[in-house]
Each structure stands twice: as structure tokens, then as C-alpha cells.
JSON list of C-alpha atoms and ligand atoms in Angstrom, two decimals:
[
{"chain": "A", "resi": 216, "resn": "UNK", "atom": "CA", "xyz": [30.36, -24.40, -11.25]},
{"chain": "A", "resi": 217, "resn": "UNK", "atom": "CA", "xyz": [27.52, -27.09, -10.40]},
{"chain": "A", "resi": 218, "resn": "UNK", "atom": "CA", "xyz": [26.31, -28.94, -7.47]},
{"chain": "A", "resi": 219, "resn": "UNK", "atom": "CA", "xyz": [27.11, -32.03, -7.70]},
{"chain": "A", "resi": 220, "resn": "UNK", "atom": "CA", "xyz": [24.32, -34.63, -5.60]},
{"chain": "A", "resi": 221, "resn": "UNK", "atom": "CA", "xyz": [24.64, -38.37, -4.82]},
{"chain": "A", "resi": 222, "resn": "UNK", "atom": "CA", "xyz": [21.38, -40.35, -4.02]},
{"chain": "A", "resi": 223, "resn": "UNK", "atom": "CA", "xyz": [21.25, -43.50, -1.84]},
{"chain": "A", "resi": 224, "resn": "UNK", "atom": "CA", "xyz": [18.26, -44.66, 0.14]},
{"chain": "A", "resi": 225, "resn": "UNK", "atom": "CA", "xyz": [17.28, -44.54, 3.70]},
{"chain": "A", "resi": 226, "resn": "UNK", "atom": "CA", "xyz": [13.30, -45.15, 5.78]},
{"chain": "A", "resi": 227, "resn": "UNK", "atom": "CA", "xyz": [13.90, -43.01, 8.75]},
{"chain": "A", "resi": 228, "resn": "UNK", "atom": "CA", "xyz": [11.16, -40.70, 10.69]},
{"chain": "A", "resi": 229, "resn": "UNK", "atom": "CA", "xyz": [11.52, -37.66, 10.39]},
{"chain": "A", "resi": 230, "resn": "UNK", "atom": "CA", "xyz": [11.61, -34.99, 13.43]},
{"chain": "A", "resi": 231, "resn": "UNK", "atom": "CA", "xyz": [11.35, -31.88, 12.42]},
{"chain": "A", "resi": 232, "resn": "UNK", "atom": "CA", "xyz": [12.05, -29.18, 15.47]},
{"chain": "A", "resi": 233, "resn": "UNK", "atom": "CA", "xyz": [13.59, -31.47, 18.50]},
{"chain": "A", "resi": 234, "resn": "UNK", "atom": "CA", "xyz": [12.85, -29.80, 21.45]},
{"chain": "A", "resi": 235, "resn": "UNK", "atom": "CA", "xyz": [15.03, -30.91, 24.44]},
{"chain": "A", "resi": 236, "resn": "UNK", "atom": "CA", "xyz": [14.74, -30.22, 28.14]},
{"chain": "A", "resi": 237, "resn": "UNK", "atom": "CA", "xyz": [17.81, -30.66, 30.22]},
{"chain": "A", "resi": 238, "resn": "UNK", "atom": "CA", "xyz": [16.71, -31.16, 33.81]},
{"chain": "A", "resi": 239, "resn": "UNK", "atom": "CA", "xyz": [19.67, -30.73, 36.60]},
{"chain": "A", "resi": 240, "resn": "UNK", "atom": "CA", "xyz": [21.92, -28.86, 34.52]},
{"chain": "A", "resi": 241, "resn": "UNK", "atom": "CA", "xyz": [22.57, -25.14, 35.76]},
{"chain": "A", "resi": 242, "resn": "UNK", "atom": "CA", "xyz": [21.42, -23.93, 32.72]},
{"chain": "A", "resi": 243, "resn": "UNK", "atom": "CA", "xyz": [18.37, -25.98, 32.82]},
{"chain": "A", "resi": 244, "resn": "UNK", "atom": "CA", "xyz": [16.89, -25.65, 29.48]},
{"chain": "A", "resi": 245, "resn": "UNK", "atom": "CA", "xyz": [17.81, -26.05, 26.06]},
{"chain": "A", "resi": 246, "resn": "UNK", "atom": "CA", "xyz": [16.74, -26.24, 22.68]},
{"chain": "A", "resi": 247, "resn": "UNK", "atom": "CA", "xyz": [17.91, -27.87, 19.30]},
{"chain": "A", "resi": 248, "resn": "UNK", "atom": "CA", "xyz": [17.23, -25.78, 16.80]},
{"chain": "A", "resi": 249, "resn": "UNK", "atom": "CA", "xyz": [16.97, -28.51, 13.72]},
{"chain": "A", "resi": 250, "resn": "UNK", "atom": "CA", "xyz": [15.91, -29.81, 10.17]},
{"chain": "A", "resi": 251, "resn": "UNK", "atom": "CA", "xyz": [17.43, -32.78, 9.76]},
{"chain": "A", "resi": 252, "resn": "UNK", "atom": "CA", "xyz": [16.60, -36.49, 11.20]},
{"chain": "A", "resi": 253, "resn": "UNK", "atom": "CA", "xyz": [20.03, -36.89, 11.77]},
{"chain": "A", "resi": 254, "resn": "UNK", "atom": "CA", "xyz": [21.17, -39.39, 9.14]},
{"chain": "A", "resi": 255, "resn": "UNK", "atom": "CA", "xyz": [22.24, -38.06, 5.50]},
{"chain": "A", "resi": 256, "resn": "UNK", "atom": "CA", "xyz": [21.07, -39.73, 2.58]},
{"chain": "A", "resi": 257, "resn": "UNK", "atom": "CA", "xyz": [23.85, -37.27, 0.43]},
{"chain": "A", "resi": 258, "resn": "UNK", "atom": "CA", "xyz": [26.45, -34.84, 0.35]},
{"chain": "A", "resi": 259, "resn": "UNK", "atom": "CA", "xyz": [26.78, -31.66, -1.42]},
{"chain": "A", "resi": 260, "resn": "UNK", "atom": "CA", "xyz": [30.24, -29.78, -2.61]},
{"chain": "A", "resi": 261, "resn": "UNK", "atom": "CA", "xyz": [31.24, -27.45, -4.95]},
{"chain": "A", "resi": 262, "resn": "UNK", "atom": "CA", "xyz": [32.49, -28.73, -8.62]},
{"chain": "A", "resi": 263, "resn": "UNK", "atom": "CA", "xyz": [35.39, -25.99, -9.50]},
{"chain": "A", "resi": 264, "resn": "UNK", "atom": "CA", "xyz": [38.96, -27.17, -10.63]},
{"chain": "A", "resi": 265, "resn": "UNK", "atom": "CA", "xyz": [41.34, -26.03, -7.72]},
{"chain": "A", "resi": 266, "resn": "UNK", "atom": "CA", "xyz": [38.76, -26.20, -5.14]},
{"chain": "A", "resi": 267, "resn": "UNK", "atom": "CA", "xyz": [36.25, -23.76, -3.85]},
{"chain": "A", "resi": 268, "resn": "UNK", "atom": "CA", "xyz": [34.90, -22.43, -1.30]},
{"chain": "A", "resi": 269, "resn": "UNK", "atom": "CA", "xyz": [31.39, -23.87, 0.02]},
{"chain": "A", "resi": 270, "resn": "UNK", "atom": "CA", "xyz": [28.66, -22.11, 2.52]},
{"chain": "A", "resi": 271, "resn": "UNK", "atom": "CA", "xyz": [26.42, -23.97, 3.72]},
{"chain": "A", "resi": 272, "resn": "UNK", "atom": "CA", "xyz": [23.45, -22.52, 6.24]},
{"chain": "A", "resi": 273, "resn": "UNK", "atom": "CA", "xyz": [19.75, -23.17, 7.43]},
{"chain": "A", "resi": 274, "resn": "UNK", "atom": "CA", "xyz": [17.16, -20.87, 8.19]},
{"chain": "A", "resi": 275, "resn": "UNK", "atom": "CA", "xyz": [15.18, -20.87, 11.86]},
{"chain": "A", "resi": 276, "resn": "UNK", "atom": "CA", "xyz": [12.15, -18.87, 13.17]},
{"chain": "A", "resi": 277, "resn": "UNK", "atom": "CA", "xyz": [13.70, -17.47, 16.20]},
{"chain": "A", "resi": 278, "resn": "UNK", "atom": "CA", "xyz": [11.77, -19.31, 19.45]},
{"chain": "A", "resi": 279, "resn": "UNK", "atom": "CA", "xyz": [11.63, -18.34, 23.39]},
{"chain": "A", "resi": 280, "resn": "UNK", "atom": "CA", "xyz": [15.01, -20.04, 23.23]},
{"chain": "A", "resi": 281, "resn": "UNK", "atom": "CA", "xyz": [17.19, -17.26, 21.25]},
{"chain": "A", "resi": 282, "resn": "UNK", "atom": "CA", "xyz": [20.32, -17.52, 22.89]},
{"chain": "A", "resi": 283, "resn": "UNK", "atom": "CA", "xyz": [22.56, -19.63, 20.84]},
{"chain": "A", "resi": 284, "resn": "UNK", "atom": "CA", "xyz": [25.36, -20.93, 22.60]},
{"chain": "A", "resi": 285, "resn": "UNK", "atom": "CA", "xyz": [26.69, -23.77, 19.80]},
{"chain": "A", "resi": 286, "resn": "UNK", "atom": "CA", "xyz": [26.41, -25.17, 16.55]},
{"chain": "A", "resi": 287, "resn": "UNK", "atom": "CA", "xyz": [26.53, -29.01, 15.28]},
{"chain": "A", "resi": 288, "resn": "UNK", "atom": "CA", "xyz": [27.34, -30.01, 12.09]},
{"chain": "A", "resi": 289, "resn": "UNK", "atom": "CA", "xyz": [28.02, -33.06, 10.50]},
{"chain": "A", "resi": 290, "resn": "UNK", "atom": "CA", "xyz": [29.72, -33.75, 7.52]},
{"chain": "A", "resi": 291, "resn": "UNK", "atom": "CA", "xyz": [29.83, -36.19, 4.54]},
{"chain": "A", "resi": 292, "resn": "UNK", "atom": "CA", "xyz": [27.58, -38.76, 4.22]},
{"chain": "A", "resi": 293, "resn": "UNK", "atom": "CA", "xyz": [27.90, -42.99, 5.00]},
{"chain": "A", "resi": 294, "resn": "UNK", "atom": "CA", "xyz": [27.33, -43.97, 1.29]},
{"chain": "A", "resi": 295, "resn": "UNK", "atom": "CA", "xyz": [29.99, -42.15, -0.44]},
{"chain": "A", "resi": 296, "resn": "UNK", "atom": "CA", "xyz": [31.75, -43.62, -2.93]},
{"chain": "A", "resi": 297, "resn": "UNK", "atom": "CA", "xyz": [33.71, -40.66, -4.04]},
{"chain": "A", "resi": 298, "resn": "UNK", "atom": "CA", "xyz": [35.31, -37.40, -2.65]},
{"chain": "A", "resi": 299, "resn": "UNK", "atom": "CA", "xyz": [37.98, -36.23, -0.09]},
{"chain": "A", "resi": 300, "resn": "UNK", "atom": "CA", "xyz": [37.86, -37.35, 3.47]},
{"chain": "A", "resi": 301, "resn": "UNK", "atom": "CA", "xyz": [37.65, -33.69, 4.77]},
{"chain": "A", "resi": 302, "resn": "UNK", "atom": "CA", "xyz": [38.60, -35.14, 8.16]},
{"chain": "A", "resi": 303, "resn": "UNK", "atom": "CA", "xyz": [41.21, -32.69, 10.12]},
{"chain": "A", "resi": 304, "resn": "UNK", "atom": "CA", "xyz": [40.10, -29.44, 7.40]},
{"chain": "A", "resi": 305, "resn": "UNK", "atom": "CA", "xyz": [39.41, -26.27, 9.53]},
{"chain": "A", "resi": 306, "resn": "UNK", "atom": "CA", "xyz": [35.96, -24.70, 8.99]},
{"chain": "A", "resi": 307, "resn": "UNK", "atom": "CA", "xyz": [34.33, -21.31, 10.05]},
{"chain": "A", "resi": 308, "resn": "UNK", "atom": "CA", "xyz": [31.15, -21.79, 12.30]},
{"chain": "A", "resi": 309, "resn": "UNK", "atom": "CA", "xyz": [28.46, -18.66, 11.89]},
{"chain": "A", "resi": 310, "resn": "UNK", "atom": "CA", "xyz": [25.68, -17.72, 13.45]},
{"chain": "A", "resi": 311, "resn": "UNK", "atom": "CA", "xyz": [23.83, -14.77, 11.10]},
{"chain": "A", "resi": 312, "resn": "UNK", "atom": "CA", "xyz": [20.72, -12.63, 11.81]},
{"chain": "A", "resi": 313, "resn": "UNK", "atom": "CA", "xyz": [17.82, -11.87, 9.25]},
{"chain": "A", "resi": 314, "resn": "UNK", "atom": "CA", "xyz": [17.67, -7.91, 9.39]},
{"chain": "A", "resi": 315, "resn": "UNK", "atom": "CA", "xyz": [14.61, -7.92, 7.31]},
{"chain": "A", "resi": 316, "resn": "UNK", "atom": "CA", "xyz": [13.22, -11.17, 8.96]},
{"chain": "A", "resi": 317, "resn": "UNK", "atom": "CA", "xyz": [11.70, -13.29, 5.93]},
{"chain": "A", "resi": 318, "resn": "UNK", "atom": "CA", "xyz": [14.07, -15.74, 6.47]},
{"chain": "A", "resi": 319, "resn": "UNK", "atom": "CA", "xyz": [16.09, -15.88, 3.21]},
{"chain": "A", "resi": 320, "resn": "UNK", "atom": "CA", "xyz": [19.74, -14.73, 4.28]},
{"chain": "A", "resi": 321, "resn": "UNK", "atom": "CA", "xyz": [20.55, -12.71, 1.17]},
{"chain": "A", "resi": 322, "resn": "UNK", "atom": "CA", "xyz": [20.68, -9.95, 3.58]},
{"chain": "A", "resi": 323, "resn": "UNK", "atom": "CA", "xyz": [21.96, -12.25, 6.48]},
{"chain": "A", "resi": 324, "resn": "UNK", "atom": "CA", "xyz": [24.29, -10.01, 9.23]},
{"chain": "A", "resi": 325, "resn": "UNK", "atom": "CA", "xyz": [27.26, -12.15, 10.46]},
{"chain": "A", "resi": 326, "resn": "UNK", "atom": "CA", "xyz": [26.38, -12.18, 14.85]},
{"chain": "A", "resi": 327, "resn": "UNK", "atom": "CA", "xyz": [28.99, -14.37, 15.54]},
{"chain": "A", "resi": 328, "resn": "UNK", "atom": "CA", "xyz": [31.92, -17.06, 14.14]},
{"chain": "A", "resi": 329, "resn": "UNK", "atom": "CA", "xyz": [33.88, -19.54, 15.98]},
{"chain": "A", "resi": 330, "resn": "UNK", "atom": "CA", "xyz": [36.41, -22.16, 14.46]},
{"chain": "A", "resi": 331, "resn": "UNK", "atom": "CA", "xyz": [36.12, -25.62, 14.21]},
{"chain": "A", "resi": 332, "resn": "UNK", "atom": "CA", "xyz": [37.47, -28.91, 12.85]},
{"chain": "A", "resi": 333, "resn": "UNK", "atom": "CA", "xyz": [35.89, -31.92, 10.79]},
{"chain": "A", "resi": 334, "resn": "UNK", "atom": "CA", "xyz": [35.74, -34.89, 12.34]},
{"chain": "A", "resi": 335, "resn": "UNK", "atom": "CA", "xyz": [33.83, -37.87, 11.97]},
{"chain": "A", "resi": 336, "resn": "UNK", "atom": "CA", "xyz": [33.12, -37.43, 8.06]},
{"chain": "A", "resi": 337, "resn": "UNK", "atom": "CA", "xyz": [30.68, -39.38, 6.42]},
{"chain": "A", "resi": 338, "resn": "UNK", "atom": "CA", "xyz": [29.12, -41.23, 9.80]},
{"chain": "A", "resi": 339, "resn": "UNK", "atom": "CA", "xyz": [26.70, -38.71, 10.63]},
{"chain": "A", "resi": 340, "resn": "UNK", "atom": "CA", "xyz": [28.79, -37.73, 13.25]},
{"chain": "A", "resi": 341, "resn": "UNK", "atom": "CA", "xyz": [27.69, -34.03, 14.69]},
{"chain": "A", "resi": 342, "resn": "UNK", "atom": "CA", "xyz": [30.87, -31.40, 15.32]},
{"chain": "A", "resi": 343, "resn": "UNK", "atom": "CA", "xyz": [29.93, -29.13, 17.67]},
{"chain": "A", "resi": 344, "resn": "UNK", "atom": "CA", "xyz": [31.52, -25.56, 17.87]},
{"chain": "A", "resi": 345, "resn": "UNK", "atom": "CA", "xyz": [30.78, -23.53, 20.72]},
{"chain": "A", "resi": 346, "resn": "UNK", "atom": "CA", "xyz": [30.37, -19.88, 20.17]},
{"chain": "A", "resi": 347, "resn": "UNK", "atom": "CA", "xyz": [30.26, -16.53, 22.16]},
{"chain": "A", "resi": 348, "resn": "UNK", "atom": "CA", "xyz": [26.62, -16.84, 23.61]},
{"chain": "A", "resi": 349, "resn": "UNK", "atom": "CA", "xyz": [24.57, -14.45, 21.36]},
{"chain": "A", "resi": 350, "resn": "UNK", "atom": "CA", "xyz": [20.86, -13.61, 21.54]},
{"chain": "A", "resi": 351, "resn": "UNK", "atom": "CA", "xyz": [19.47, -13.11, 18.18]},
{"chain": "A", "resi": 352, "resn": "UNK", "atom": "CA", "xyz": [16.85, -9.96, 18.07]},
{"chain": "A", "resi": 353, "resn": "UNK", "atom": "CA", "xyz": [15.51, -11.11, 14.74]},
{"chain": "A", "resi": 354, "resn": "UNK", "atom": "CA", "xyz": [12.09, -13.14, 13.79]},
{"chain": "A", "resi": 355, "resn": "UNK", "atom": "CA", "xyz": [14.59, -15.54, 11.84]},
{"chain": "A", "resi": 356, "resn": "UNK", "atom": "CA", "xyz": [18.33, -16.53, 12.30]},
{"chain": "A", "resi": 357, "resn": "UNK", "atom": "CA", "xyz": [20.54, -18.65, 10.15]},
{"chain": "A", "resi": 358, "resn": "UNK", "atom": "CA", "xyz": [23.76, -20.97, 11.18]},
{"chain": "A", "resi": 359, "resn": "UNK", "atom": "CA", "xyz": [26.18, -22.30, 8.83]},
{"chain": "A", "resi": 360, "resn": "UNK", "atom": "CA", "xyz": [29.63, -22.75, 7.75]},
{"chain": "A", "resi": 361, "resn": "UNK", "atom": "CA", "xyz": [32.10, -21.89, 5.58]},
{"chain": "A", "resi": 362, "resn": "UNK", "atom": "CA", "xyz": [35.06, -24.66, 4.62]},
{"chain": "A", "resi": 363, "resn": "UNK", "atom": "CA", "xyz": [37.25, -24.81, 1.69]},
{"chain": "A", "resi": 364, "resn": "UNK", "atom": "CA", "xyz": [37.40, -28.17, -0.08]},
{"chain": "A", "resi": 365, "resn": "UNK", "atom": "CA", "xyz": [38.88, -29.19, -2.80]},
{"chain": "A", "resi": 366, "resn": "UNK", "atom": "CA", "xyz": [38.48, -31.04, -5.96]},
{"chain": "A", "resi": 367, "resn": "UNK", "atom": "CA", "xyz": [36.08, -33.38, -5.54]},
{"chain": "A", "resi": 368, "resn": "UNK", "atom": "CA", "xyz": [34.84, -33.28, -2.19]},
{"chain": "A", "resi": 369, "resn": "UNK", "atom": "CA", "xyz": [31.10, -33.26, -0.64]},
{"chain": "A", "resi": 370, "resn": "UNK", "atom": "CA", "xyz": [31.61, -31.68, 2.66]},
{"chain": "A", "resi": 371, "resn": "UNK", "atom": "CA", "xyz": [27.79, -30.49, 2.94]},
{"chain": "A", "resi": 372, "resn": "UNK", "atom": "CA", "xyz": [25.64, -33.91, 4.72]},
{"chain": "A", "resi": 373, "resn": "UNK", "atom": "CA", "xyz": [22.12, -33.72, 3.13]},
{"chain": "A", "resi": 374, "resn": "UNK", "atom": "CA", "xyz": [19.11, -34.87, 4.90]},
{"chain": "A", "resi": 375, "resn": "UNK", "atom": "CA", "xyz": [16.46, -36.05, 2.23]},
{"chain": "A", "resi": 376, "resn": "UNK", "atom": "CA", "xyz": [14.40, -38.68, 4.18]},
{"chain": "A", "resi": 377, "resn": "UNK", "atom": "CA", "xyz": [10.84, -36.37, 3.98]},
{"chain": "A", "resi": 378, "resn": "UNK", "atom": "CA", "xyz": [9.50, -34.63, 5.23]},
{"chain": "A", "resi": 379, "resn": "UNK", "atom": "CA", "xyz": [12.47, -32.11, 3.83]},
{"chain": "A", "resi": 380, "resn": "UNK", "atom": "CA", "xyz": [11.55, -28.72, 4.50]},
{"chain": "A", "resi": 381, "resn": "UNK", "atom": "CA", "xyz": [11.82, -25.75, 0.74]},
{"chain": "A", "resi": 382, "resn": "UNK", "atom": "CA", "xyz": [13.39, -22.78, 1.50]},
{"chain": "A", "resi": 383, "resn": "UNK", "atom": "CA", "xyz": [15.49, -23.36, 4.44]},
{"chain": "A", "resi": 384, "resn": "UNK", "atom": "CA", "xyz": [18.83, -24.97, 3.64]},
{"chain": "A", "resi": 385, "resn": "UNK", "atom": "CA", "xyz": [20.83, -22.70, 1.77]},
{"chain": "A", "resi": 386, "resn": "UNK", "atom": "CA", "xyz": [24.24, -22.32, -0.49]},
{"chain": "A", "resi": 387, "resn": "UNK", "atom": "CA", "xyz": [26.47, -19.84, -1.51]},
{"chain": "A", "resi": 388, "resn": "UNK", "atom": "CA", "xyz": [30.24, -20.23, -2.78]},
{"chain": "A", "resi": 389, "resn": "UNK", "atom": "CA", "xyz": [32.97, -19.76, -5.30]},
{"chain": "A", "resi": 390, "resn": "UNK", "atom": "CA", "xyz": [36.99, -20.18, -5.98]},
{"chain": "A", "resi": 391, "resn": "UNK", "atom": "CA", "xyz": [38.77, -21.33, -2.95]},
{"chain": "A", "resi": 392, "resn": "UNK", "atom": "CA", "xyz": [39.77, -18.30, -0.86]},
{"chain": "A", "resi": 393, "resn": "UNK", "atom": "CA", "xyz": [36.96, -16.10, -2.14]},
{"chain": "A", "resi": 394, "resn": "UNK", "atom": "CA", "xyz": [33.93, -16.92, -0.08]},
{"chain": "A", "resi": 395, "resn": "UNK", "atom": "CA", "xyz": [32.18, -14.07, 1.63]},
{"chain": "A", "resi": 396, "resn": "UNK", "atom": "CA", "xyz": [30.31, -14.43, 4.57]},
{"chain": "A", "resi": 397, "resn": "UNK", "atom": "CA", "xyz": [29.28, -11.37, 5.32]},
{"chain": "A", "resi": 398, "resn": "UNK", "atom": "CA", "xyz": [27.74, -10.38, 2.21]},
{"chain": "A", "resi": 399, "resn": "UNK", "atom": "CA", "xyz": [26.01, -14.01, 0.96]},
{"chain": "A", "resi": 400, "resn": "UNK", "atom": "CA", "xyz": [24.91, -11.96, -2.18]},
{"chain": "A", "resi": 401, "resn": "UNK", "atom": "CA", "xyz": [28.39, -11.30, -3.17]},
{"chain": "A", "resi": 402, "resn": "UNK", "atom": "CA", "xyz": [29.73, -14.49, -3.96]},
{"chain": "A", "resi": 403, "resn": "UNK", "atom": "CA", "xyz": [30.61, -16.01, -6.69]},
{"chain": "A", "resi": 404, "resn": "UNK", "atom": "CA", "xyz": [27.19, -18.07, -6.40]},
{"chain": "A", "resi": 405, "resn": "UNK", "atom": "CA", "xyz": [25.24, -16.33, -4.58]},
{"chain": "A", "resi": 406, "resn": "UNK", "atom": "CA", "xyz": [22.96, -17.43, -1.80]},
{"chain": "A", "resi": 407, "resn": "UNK", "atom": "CA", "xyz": [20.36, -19.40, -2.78]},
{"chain": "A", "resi": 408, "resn": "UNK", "atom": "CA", "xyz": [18.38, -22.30, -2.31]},
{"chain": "A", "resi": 409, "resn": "UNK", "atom": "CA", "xyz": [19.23, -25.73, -2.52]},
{"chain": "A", "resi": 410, "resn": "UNK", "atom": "CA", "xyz": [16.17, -26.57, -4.08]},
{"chain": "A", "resi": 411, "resn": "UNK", "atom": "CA", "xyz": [16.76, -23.68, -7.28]},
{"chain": "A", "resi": 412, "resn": "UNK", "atom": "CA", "xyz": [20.40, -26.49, -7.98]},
{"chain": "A", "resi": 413, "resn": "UNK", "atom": "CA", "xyz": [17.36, -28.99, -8.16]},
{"chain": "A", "resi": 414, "resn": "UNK", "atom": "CA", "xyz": [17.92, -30.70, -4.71]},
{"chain": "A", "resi": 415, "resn": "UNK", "atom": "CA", "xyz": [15.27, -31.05, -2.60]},
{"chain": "A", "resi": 416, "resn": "UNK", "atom": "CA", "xyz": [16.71, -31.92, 1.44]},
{"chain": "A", "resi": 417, "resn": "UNK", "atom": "CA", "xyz": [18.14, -29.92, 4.27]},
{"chain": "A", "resi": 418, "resn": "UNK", "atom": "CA", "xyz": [22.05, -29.68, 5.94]},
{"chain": "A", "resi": 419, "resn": "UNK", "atom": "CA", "xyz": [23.07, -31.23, 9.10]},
{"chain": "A", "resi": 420, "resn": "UNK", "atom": "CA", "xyz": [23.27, -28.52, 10.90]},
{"chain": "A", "resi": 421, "resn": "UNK", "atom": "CA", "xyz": [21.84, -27.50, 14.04]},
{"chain": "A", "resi": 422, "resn": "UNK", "atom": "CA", "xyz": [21.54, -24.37, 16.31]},
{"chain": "A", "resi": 423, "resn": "UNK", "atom": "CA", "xyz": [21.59, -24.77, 20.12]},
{"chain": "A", "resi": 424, "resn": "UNK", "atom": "CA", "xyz": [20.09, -22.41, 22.11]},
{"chain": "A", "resi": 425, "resn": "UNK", "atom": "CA", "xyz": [19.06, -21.04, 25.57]},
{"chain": "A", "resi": 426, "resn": "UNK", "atom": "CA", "xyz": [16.65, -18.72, 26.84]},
{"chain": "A", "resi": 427, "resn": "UNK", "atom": "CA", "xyz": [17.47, -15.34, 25.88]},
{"chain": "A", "resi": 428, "resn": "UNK", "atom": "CA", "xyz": [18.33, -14.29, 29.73]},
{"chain": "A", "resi": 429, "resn": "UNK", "atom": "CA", "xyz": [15.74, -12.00, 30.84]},
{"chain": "A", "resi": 430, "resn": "UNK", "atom": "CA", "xyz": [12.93, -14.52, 30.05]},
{"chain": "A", "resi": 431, "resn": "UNK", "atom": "CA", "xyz": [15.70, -17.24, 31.66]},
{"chain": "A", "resi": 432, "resn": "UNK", "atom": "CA", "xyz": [14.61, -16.24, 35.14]},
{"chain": "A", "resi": 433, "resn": "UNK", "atom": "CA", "xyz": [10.64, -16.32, 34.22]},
{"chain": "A", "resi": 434, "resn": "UNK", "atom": "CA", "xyz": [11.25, -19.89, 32.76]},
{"chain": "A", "resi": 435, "resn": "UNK", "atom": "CA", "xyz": [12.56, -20.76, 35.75]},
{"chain": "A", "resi": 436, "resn": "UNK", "atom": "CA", "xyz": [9.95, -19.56, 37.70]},
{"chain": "A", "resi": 437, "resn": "UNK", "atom": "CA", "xyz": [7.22, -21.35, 36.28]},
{"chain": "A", "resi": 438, "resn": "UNK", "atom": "CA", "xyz": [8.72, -23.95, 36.60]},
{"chain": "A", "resi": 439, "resn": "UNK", "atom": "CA", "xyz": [8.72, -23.23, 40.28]},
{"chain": "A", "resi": 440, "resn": "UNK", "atom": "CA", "xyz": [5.50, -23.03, 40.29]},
{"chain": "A", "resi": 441, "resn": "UNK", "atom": "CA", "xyz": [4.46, -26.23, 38.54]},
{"chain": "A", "resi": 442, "resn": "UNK", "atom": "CA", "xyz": [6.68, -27.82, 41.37]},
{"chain": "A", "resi": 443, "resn": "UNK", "atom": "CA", "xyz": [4.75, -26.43, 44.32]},
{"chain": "A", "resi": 444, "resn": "UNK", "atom": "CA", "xyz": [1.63, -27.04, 42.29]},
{"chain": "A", "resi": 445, "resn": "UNK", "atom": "CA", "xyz": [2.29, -30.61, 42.58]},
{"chain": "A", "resi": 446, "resn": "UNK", "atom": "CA", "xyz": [3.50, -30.21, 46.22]},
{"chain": "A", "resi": 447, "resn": "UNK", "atom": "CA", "xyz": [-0.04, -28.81, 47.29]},
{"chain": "A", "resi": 448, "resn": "UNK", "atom": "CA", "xyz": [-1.63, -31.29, 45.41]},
{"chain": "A", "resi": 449, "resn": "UNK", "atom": "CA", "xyz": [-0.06, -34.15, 47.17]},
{"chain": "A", "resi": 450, "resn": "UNK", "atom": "CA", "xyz": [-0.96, -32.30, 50.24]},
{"chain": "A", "resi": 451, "resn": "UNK", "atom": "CA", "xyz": [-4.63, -31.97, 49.92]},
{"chain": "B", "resi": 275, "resn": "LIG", "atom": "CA1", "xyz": [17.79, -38.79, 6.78]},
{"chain": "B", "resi": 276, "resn": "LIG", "atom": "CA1", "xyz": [16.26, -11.86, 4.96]}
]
């Protein structure tokens, strides 16, 4: 089993950790937890007769904001010119933990799943699966999926505009039914690096988060504060 990779070309900036502040909302703060500039330049899927099953996960530092609420994920890339439209195919949203926080997820600790559906494959178009708000107690987290494909198919997008970022987009996988997401280590490839298949880029997926909710309130407080800072100085 191989990794098959497609190259095309692409001159966008790259951002590399989006931070986003939702003003008005009730929960008034958010954060994108992210790798990716948003547009893939390639696709990655499993080569195995009969299908397989692909994983597919990046690696955070846990911030302030450790509450994840969602994750997006696109899927596919524009410039295919071969492979299944995995439009309508079911996939398993995850959010893991990093027990012994160095952020590689050989040890990962499923926190959470949710279901989802593809849609929008190969337009850089983001699916996002809500989850079962969970605060992650570990220096590093990892979110990722699990879909079975088949044969050939590149469900995985792959950002490669640089910067790309080594050791944080990761892939385990084998024969379709097999793949094991609570023990990475255990599949038929196990969890590794994209960049030991020789592919140097990151997944489309992103982590939303919150403020894990005791800080919440303090968040909210200072910002308070920087209100009735400006308040005083208008009045003086
Ligand atoms: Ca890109
Ligand atoms: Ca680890």
C-alpha cells in the first residue's frame, strides 16, 4: 500500500494559526485552530485494491481556547484529474488528546467523534461537523477523520503552498473496514507522518475552539475592562 500524491501549482500566502474574534455572538470568542491556507494544491488516498480505509489528522499545541466545539474539513482537491467523487460518503470526525503531550498521536486517546458527510469535494469547500463540546487537558490535541474510499480515490485535500509545517499532518490506514482509531499504532500503516511517504504539506482540517469555560468568564472580563478603559478615557 502507497500514497499516492498529485502536484499542481498554486502562489497563495500562507496563514499559519488564524485567530478569529467573533464580536456579538453569545459565545463571543473563537478560535480556528489551523495549518492550511485554505486552498489544496493535492489530494492524498490510500492505493489498496478493494479500497481502504484512510485517517487523516493534524497536530495542535493546545491554546487559551481548548474547548473544541467543531471540526472543518475539506476534501479533494480543484485539479484532479483522477479519483472518485467521494461526495455523499459518510466519514467519522475525531477529536484525540496527546497523553504524553509531544504531539505525535501514536499514543493519541479518542475525546470525542461525531459523523459527518462529504460535500463539496475537490473545491476547497470546508465540512464542518459539530461535536460534543470537549476541553482538551493536554499540551497538544489532534483532529481528524476516518472515511473509507475506494479504489482510486484522494479524499485527503493537501495544503503545500509554504510555508507547510513537518510533523503535524499525519496518516494512518489499511483494508477497508479495518481502520482503528483508537489505537493509531495498530493499523495496518501505522501513524505516521506525511512527510516519512515523502510528501511535504498539511490536511485541510481545522479545529474550532472556545475558551475552556472557567477562563470563559475571565476573558470576558477583560474585556470589560478594556471597554470602561476606553469609557474613562473619553471622559477625561
Ligand atoms: Ca494552498
Ligand atoms: Ca504523543
Amino acid at each position: 500500500m502507497n500514497l499516492p500524491g498529485r502536484a499542481t501549482k498554486c502562489a497563495f500566502a500562507a496563514s499559519a494559526l488564524a485567530f478569529t474574534l467573533l464580536l456579538g455572538e453569545p459565545a463571543a470568542f473563537a478560535q480556528v485552530y489551523q495549518l492550511d491556507d485554505g486552498t489544496a494544491e493535492n489530494s492524498v488516498g490510500l492505493n489498496q485494491t478493494g479500497g481502504a480505509d484512510l485517517i487523516a489528522l493534524n497536530s495542535f499545541m493546545t491554546g487559551p481556547f481548548s474547548t473544541i466545539t467543531s471540526i472543518s474539513i475539506a476534501f479533494g482537491f480543484p485539479g484532479a484529474t483522477t479519483g472518485a467523487n467521494m461526495n455523499g460518503t459518510t466519514f467519522t470526525a475525531v477529536l484525540w488528546s496527546d497523553p504524553n503531550g509531544d504531539g505525535l498521536p501514536g499514543d493519541a486517546v479518542v475525546l470525542t467523534t461525531a459523523m459527518g458527510v462529504v460535500s463539496g469535494f475537490g473545491t476547497n469547500t470546508f465540512v464542518t461537523v459539530s461535536l460534543t463540546p470537549t476541553t482538551v487537558l493536554t499540551p497538544n490535541f489532534f483532529v481528524g477523520f476516518l472515511i473509507t474510499q475506494p479504489n482510486p480515490a484522494f479524499p485527503a485535500a493537501f495544503d503545500q503552498t509554504a510555508p507547510t509545517f513537518v510533523n503535524r499532518s499525519f496518516v494512518a490506514g489499511g483494508n477497508a473496514g479495518s481502520g482503528n482509531i483508537n489505537n493509531l499504532s495498530a493499523n495496518g500503516i501505522p501513524v505516521a507522518p506525511i512527510e516519512s511517504f515523502g510528501l511535504s504539506g498539511n490536511w485541510l482540517i481545522r479545529a474550532n475552539a472556545v475558551p475552556e469555560p472557567s477562563t470563559y468568564l475571565l476573558t470576558g472580563m477583560g474585556l470589560l475592562g478594556l471597554f470602561g478603559a476606553r469609557r474613562f478615557l473619553r471622559r477625561s
